């Protein structure tokens, strides 16, 4: 259940509940700044009038509890009545220094502060940092446990994904739906300097899946992010070497480092199957001294081993099922057989059903058998038995208790069923659980080497922490109607950066209305009011097709729609279902291109601010251009093509030809949210 998205149900700014991950121009252009030398107390509340600069909730200075000094700030969040605003703000603004001591946080690495809550019930609080009233914020959800000091440490690198740290104009603490009048005390808001970055941060580029070198692979590749500013080293004097060895056989390669990056490939085709040790080093060319190093132990498969794997991930980040590339087009749903039958026979090929594990083993077997009979695949949902989950504490599973024991038993029971595609381990968990989730992933991976693991994270600045907890990264952004649909593009960008393009990224596309998640009205199938349609309608066909193509244009290797059981009870269900089947038919037709084509250099687009997202493919010499208008406005754009078409340029799925083609330029019109796929033919030889 996407519980955290429930925050979007009020009329409050939509960016609060789904942590905004828009990449700001400032973030894109940011350069590394010198680290601060000492901590800075931003808010200490020692002055008698320290509460006066705040707005919003009732607040005053108190003598206890305090972190240090003699006073702190007390904020009263009144009980939510179920009808008014669920988000209760207490805000302090920069105000030329009157609010707090500096708006430039860019020299610091961590913001830390202490919170207390009275009573016996935890309070959900959201911290918001904002550059200005009309700019996207960074938000972080916190749970304040009563009767104790809660010390929170926020890595400012997370915030830098969304806001410009050199210009923090306001800080807000929102109380979320208090169950009773709750007093929260805040003290000791400080900025802390960061640690010196490593000279070289290594990453393994290939193999990209479970340290396994496939028999067809010719080389292993590793890279390193280089940071020499604080070491007094000229990056031009550095070399990166990569050595792969198996027994007495060894291969080496090297390349010069740039000011920020180095990458080296070393051939392994001549090395025998089995364990291969790979060592990367950054070396000073002047002295020959090794300045940084990293070691991996990989496994090179035999052809027989590779053939025995049921589902794997290839070097292009494609899912491979029984030796063939597979593009999942699926739904989040439930484990009801009737809904499975409804989806079967459509262009969709995958279902991720919630609520599987509370069912009996016999029922799940029946469900999987039915999926197999329909030629469909199931992503097996295990996010109800992650390490700290409590869903099965009372019931257990088939006489087994304890999440670890249940997870072991579930995987071992169903790992050989041909309908299983992957294991779903994590649905939007917080980064504080990452160490336990990594252990959970390793447990599932040991129990089943034949199927990958999949997670979904919506907290964009935190995605980078989860890279080691999964084989496939999923992101879910549900922007309609409050936010631009281009948030789908932004989330894809952030997720791909988080996994360094070494793992597949799948997109989850909105197929529900936010009004369905109003806590005061639990009937999701009710006829919405005009106000609900304004604040929380479901996406239109054009918006859903646009979000789908935005994800594909950013390189999504799989698509899921959230969610079938919500969409099924919408008043417009028949039209919406028909439209989504049409979209899925297009994606299915494009699957060979999405899976097997080479992605070429981006095309030029004029005007430059047209807002068109493009992706250019070459499949066995045949070229295709995908172009998506992510704006709710018509436009005309001209694309610079990689070659002069030697015939008519057909527009796929539209039954027409592009009429305005002159030399290597193609001009076409776009309706709001419209996407076109052009068959550009083959270049003349």
XYZ file of C-alpha atoms in Angstrom, residues 33 47 72 164 180 234 262 267 269-270 291 358 393 403 407 423 457 468 523 535 546 554 601 621 642:
25
model
C 32.319 24.326 -2.227
C 16.799 34.971 23.259
C 13.806 25.890 23.576
C 19.684 25.282 -3.709
C -4.822 14.988 19.983
C 46.642 17.381 -10.006
C 37.891 7.660 -14.748
C 39.105 -8.098 -21.436
C 36.964 -13.450 -22.728
C 40.228 -15.399 -22.463
C 46.441 6.273 -3.910
C -2.094 -13.867 4.016
C 2.917 -11.299 13.476
C 9.514 -12.522 9.111
C 10.522 -15.059 3.850
C 10.478 -10.695 -5.771
C 10.962 4.280 -3.729
C 22.528 -2.128 -2.726
C -15.218 4.455 -0.306
C -8.031 18.551 -6.083
C 2.348 11.177 -21.888
C 14.157 8.378 -20.158
C 23.124 10.524 -29.345
C 20.050 -0.235 -38.924
C 21.022 11.771 -37.802
